[in-house]
Coordinates of N, CA and C in Angstrom, one line a residue:
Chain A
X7 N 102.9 101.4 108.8 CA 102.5 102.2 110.0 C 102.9 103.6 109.9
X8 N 101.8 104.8 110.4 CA 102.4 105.9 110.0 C 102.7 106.5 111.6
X9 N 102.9 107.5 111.5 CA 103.6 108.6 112.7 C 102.8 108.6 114.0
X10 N 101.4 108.4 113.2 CA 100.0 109.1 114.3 C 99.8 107.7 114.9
X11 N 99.7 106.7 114.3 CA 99.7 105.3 114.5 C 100.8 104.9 115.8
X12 N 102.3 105.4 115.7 CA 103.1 104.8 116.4 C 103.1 105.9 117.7
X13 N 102.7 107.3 117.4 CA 102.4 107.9 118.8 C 101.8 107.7 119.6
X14 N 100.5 107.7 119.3 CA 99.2 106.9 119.3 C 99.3 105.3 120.6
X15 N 100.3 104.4 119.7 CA 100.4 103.5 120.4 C 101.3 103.6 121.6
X16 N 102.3 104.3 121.1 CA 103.4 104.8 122.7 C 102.5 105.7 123.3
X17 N 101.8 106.6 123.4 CA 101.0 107.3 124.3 C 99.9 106.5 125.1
X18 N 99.4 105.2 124.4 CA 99.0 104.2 125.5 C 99.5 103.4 126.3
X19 N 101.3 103.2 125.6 CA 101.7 102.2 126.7 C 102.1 103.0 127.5
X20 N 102.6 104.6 127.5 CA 103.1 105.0 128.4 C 101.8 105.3 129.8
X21 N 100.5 105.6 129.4 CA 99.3 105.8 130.2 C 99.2 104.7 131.3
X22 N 99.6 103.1 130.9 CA 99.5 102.2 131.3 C 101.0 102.2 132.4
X23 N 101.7 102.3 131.8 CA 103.0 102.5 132.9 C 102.8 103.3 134.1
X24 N 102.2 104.4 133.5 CA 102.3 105.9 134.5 C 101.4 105.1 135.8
X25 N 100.2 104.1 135.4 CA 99.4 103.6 136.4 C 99.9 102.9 137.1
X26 N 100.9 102.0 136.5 CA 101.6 100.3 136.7 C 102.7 101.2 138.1
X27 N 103.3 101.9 137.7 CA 103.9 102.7 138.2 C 103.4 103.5 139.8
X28 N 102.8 104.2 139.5 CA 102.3 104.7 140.5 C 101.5 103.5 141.4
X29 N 101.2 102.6 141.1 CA 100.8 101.7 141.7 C 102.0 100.9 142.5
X30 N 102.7 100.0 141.6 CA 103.4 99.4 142.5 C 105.2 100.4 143.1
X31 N 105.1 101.6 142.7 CA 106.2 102.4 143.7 C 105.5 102.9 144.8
X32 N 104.3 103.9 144.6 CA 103.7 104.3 145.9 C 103.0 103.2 146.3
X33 N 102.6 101.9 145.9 CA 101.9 101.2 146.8 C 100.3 102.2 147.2
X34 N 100.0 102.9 146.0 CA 98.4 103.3 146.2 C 97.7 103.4 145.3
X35 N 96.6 102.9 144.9 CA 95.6 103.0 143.6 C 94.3 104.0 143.7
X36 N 94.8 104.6 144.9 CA 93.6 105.8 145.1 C 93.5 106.7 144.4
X37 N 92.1 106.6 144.0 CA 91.5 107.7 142.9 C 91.5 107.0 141.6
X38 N 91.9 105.5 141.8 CA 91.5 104.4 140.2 C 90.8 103.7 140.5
X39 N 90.0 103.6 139.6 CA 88.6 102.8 139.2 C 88.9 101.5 138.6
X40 N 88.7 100.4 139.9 CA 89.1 99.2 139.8 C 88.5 98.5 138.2
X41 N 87.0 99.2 138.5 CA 85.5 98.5 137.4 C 86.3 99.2 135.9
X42 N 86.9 100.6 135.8 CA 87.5 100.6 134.6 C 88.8 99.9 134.0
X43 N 89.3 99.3 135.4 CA 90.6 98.5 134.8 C 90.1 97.5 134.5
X44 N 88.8 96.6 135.1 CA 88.6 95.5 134.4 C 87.7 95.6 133.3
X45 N 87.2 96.8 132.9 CA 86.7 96.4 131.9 C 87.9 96.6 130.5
X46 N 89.0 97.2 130.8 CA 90.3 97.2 129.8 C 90.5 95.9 129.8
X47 N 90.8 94.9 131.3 CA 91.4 93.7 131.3 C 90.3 92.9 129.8
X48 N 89.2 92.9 130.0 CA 88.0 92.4 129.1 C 88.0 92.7 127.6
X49 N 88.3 94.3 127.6 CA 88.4 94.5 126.0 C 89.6 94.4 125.5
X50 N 90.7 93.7 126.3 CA 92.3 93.1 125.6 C 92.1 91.8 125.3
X51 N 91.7 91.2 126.6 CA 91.5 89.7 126.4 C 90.7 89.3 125.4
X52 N 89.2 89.7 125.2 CA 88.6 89.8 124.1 C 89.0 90.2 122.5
X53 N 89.6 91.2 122.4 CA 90.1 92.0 121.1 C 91.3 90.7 120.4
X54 N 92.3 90.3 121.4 CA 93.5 90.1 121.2 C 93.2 88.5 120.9
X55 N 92.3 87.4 121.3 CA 92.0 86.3 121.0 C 92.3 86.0 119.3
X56 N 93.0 87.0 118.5 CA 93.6 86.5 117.1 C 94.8 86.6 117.2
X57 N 95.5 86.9 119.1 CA 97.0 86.0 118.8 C 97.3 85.0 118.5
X58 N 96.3 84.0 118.5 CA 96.8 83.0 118.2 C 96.4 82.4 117.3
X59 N 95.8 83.3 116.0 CA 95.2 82.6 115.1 C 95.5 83.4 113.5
X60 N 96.2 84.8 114.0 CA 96.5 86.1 112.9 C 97.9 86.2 113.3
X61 N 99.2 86.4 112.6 CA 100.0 87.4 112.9 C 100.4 88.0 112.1
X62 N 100.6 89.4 112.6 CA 100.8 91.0 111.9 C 102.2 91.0 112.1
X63 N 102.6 91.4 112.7 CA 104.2 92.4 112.9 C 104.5 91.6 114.3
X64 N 105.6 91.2 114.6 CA 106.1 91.0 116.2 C 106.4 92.6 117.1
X65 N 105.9 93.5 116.5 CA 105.5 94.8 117.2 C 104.4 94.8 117.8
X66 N 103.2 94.2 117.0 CA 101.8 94.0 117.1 C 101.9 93.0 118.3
X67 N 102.2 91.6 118.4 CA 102.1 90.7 119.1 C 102.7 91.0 120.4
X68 N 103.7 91.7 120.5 CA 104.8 92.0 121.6 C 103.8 93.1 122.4
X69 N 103.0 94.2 121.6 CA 102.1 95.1 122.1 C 100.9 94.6 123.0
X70 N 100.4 93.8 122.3 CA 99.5 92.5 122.7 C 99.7 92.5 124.1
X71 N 100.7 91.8 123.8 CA 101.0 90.8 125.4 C 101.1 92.0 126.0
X72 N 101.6 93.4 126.1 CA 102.0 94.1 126.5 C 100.6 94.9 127.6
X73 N 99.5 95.0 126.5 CA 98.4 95.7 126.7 C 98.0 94.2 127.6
X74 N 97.7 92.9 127.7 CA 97.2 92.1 128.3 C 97.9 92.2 129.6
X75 N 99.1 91.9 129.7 CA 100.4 91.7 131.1 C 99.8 93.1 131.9
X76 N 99.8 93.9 131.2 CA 99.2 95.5 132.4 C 98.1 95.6 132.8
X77 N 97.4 95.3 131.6 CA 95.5 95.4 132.8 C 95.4 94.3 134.3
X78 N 95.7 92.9 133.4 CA 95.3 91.9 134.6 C 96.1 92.4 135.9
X79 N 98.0 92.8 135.6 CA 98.5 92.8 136.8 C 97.5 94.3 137.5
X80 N 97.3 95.2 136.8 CA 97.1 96.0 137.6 C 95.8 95.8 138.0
X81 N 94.8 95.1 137.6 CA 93.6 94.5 138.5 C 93.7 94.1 139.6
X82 N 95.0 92.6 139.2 CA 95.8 91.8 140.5 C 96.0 93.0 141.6
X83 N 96.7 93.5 141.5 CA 97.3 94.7 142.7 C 96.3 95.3 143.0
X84 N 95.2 95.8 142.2 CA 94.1 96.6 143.0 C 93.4 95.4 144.0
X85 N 93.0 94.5 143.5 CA 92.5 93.5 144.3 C 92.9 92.7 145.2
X86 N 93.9 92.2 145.1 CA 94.8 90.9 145.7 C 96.1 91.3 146.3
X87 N 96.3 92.8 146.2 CA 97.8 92.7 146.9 C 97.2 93.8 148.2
X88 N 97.6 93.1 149.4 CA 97.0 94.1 150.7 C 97.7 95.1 150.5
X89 N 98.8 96.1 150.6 CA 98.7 96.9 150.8 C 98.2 97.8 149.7
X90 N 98.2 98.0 148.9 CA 97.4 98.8 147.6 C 95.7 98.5 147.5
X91 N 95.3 97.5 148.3 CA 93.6 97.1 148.1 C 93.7 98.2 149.4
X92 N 94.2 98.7 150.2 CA 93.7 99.3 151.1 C 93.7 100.7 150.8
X93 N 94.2 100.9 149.8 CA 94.0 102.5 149.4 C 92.8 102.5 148.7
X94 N 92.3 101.9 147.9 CA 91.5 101.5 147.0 C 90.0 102.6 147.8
X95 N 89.7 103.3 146.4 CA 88.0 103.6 146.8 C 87.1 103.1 146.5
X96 N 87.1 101.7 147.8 CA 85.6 101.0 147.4 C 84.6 101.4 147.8
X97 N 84.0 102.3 148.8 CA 82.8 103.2 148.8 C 82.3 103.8 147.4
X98 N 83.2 104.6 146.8 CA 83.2 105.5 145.7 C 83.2 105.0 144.1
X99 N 83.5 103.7 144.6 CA 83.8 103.1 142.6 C 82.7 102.2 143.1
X100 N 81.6 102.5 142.6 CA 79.8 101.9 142.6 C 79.8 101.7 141.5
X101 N 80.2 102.3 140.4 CA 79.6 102.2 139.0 C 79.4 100.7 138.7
X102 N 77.9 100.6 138.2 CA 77.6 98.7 137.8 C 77.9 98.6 135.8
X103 N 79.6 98.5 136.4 CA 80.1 98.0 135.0 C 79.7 96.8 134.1
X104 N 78.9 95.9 135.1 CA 78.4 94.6 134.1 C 77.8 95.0 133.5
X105 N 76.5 96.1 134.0 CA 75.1 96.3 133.0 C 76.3 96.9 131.6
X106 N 77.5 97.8 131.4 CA 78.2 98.2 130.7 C 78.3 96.6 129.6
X107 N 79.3 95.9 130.2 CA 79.3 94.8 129.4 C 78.3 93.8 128.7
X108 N 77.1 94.0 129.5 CA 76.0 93.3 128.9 C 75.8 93.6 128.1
X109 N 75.5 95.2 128.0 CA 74.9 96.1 126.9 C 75.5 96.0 125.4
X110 N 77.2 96.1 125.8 CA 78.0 95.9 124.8 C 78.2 94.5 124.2
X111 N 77.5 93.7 124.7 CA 77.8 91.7 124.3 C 76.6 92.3 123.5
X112 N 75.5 92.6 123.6 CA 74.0 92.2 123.2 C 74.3 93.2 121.7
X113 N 74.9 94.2 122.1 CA 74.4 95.4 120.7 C 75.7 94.6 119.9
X114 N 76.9 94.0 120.4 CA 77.8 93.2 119.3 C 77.4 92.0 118.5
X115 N 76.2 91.3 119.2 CA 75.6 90.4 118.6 C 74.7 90.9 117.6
X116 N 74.1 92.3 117.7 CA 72.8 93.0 116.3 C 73.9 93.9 115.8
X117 N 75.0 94.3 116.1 CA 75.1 95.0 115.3 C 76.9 94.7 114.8
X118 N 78.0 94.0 113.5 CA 78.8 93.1 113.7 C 78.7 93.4 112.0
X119 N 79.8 92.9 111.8 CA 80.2 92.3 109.9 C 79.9 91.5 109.8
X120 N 80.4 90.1 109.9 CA 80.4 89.0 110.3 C 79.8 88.1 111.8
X121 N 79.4 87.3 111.6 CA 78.8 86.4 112.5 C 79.7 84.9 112.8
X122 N 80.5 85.7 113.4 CA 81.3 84.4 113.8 C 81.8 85.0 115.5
X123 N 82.3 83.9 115.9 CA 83.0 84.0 117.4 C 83.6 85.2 117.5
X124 N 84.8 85.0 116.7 CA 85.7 85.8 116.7 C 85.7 87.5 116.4
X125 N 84.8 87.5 115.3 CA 84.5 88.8 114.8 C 83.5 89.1 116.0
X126 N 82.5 88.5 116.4 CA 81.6 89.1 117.5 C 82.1 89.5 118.7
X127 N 83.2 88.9 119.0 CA 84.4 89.1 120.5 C 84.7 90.4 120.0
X128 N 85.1 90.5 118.6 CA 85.9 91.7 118.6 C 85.5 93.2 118.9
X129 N 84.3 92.4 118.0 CA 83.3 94.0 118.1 C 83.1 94.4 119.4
X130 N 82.3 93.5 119.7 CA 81.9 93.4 121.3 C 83.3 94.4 122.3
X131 N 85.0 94.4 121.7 CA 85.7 94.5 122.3 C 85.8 96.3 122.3
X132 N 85.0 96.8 120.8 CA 85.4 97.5 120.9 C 84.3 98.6 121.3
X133 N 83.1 98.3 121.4 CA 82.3 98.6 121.8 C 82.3 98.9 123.8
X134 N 83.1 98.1 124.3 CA 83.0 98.0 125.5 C 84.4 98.9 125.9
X135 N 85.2 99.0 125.0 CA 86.5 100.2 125.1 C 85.9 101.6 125.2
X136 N 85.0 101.7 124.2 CA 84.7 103.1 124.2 C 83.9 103.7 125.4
X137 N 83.3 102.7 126.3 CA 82.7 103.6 127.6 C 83.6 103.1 128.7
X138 N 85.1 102.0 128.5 CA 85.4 101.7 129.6 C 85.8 102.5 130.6
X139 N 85.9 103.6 130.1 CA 86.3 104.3 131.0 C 85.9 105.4 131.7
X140 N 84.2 105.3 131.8 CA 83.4 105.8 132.4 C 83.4 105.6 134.1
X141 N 83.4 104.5 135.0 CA 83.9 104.3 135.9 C 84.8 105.3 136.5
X142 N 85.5 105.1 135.6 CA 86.7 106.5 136.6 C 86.1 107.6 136.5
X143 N 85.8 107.9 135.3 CA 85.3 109.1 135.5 C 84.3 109.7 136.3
X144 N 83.5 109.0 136.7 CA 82.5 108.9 137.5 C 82.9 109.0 139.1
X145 N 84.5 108.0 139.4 CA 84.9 108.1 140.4 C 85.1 109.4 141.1
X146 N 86.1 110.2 139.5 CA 86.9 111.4 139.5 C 86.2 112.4 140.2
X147 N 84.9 112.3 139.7 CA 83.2 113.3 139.9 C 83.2 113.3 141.5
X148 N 83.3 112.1 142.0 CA 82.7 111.7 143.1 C 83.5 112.1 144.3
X149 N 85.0 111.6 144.0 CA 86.2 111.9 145.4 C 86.3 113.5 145.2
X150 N 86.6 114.5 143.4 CA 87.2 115.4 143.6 C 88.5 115.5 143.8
X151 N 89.2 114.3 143.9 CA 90.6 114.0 144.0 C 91.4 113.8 143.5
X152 N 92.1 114.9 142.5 CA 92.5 114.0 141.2 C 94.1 113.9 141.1
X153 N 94.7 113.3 142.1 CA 96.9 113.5 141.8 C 97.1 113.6 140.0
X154 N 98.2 113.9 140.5 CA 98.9 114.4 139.2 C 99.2 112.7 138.5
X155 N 99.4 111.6 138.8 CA 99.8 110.6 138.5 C 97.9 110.2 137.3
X156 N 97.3 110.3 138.3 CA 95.8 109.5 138.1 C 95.5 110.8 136.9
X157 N 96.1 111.7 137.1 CA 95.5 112.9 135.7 C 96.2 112.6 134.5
X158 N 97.8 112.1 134.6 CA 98.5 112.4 133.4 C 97.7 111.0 133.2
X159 N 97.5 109.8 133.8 CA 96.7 108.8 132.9 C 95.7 108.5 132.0
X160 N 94.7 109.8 132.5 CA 93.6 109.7 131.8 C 93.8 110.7 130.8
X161 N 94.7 111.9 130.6 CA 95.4 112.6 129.8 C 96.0 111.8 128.7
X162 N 96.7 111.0 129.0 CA 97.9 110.1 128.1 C 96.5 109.0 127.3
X163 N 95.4 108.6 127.9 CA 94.7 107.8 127.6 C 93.7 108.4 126.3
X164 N 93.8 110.0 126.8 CA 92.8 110.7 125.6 C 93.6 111.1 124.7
X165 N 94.9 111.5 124.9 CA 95.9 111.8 123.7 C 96.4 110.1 122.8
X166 N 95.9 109.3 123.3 CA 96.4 108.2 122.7 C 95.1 107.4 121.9
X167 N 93.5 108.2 122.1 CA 92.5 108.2 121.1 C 92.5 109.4 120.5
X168 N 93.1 110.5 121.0 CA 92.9 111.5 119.6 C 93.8 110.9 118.4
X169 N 94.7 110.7 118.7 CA 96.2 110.1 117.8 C 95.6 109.2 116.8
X170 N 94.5 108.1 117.5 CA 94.4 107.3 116.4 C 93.3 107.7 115.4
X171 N 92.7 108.6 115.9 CA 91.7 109.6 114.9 C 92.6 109.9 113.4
X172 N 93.7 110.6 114.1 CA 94.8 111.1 112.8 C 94.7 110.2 112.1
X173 N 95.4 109.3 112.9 CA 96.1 107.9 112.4 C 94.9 107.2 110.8
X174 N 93.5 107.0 111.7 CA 92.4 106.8 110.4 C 92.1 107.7 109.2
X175 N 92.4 109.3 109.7 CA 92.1 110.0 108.8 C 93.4 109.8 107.4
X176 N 94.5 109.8 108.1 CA 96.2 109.4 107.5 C 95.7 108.1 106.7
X177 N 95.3 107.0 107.1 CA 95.0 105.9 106.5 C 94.0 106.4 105.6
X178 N 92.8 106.5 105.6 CA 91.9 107.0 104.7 C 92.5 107.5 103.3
X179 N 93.1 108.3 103.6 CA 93.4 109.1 102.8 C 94.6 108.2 101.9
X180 N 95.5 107.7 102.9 CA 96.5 107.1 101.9 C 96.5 105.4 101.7
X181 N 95.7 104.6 101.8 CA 95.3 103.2 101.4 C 94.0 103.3 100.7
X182 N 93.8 102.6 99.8 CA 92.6 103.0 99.3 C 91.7 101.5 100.0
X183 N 90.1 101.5 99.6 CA 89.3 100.7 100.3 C 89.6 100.8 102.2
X184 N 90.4 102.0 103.0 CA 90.2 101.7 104.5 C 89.0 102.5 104.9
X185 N 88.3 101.5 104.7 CA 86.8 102.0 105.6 C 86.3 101.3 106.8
X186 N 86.0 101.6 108.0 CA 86.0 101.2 109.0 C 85.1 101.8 109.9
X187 N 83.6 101.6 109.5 CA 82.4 101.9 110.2 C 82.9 102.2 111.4
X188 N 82.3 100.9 112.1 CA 82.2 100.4 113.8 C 83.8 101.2 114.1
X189 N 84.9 100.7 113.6 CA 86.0 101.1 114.6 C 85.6 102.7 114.9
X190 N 85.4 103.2 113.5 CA 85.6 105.0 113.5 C 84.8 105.3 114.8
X191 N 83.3 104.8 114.8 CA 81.9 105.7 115.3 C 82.5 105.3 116.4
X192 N 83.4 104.1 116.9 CA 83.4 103.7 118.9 C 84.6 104.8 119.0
X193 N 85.5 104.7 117.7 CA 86.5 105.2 118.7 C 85.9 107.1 118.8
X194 N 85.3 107.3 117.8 CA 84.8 108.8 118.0 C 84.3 108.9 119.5
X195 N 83.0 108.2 119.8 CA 82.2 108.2 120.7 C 83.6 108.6 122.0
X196 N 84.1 107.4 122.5 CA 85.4 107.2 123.1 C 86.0 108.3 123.3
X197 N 86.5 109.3 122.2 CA 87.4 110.4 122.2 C 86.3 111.8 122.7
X198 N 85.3 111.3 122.4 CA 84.3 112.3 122.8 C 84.2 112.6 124.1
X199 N 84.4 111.2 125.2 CA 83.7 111.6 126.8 C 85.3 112.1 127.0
X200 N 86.4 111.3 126.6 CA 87.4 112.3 127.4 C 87.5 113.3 126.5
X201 N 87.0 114.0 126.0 CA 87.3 115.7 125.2 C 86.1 116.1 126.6
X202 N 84.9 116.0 126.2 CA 84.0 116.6 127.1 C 84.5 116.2 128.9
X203 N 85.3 115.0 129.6 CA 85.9 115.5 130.6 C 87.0 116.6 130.5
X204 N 88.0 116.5 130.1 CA 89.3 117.3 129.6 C 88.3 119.1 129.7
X205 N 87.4 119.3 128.8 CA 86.6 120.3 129.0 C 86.4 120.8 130.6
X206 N 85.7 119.7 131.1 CA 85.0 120.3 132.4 C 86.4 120.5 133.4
X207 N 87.4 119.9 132.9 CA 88.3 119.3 134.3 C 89.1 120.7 134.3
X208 N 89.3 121.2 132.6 CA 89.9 122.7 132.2 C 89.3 123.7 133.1
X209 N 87.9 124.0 132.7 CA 87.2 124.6 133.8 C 87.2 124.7 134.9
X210 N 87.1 124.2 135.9 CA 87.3 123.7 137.2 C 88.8 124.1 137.3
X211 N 89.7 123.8 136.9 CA 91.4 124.3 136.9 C 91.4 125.7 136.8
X212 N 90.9 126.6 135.5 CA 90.5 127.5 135.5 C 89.9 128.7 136.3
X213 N 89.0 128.0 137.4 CA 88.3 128.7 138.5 C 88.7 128.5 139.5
X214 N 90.0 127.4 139.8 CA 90.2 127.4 140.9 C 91.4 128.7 141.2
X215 N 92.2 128.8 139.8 CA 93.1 129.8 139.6 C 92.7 131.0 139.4
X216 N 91.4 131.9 139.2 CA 90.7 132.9 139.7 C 90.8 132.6 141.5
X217 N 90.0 131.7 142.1 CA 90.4 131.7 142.9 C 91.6 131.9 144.2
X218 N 92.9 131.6 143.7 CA 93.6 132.1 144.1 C 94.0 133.3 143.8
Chain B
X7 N 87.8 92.2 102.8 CA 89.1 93.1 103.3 C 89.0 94.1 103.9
X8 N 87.5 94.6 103.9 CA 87.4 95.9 104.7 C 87.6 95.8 106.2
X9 N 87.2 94.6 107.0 CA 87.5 94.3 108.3 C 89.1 94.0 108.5
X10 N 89.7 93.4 107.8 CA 91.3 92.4 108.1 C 91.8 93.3 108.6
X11 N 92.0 94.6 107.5 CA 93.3 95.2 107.7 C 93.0 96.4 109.0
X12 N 92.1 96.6 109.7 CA 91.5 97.6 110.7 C 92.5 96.6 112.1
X13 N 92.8 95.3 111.6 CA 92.6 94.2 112.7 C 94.2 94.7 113.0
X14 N 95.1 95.0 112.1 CA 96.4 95.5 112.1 C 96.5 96.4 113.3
X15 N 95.5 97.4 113.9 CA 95.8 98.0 114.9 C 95.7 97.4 116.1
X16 N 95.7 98.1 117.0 CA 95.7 97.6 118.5 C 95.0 98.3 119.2

């Protein structure tokens, strides 16, 4: 495991805290996109289906559970716990994240290494990672309301796919045979919408500070 | 092997 790899992965758990956090201390999920937490709950549960059939490192599996235990509870609390469903922007979070998932089941079935269960879950997983998080952003567009809690998340979330960019380039370079089509092009795409929000959001921060 | 070892990440 190299440097870019282990920041990488601490920059996602900590994204996932900062939410877990702000959720169950302030008891509010306003300004988070329920449809993009489930579609993370989807691409863990999906991806991670070789805990119980692969094991890597007890880092790996401990992460696992880690990345699984945070999406669902934080679904749980957007949904099921009254006082945090009542902050919730269900007017504003419309986005139809199934057509997302569909899209990503159907193009994991044509387009895959292997044709098996497992490998097709996976792809499918990662395919549906890379736009999961269009929902919020979409939200973000919509309220204009962005706390500092809901920003370092989606911050921490795009520093934790530039990292693994490194991380492939580091590997490339130093394992020989690591070639990795599908991961590279999802996770590019992926690092792409949050560069181009980060862009616009710069902007907008930018003009509001002329403005004052 | 090209797929296994990508599986190492998370």
């Amino acid at each position: 495991m190299n440097i870019f790899r282990l920041a990488g992965d601490m920059t996602h758990m900590f994204s996932v805290l900062v939410l877990l956090l702000k959720i169950h201390t302030i008891k509010s999920c306003a300004g988070v996109s329920v449809k993009t937490q489930e579609l993370y709950a989807i691409v863990f549960a999906t991806r991670y289906l070789d805990i119980f059939t692969s094991f890597v490192s007890i880092y790996n599996t401990f992460m696992k559970l880690v990345f699984l235990g945070s999406s669902f509870s934080i679904v749980w609390y957007m949904r099921y716990h009254k006082a945090v469903h009542r902050t919730y922007d269900r007017e504003q979070d419309t986005f139809r994240h199934w057509f997302l998932v569909l899209s990503c089941l159907l193009l994991a079935l044509l387009i895959h290494e292997k044709f098996t269960f497992l490998e097709v879950l996976w792809t499918f997983s990662l395919y549906l990672e890379a736009v999961a998080i269009l929902p919020q952003l979409v939200l973000l567009q919509r309220t204009r309301n962005i706390d500092n809690l809901t920003g370092q998340y989606i911050f921490l979330l795009g520093g934790y796919r530039g990292l693994y960019i490194l991380n492939w380039i580091y590997r490339y370079f130093t394992e020989p045979h690591f070639v990795h089509w599908i991961t590279w092009i999802t996770g590019l795409v992926q690092t792409l919408l949050y560069a181009d929000f980060f862009y616009y959001y710069f902007l907008s921060w930018k003009n509001n500070k002329k403005l004052n | 092997s090209s797929q296994s070892d990508s599986k190492d990440e998370l």
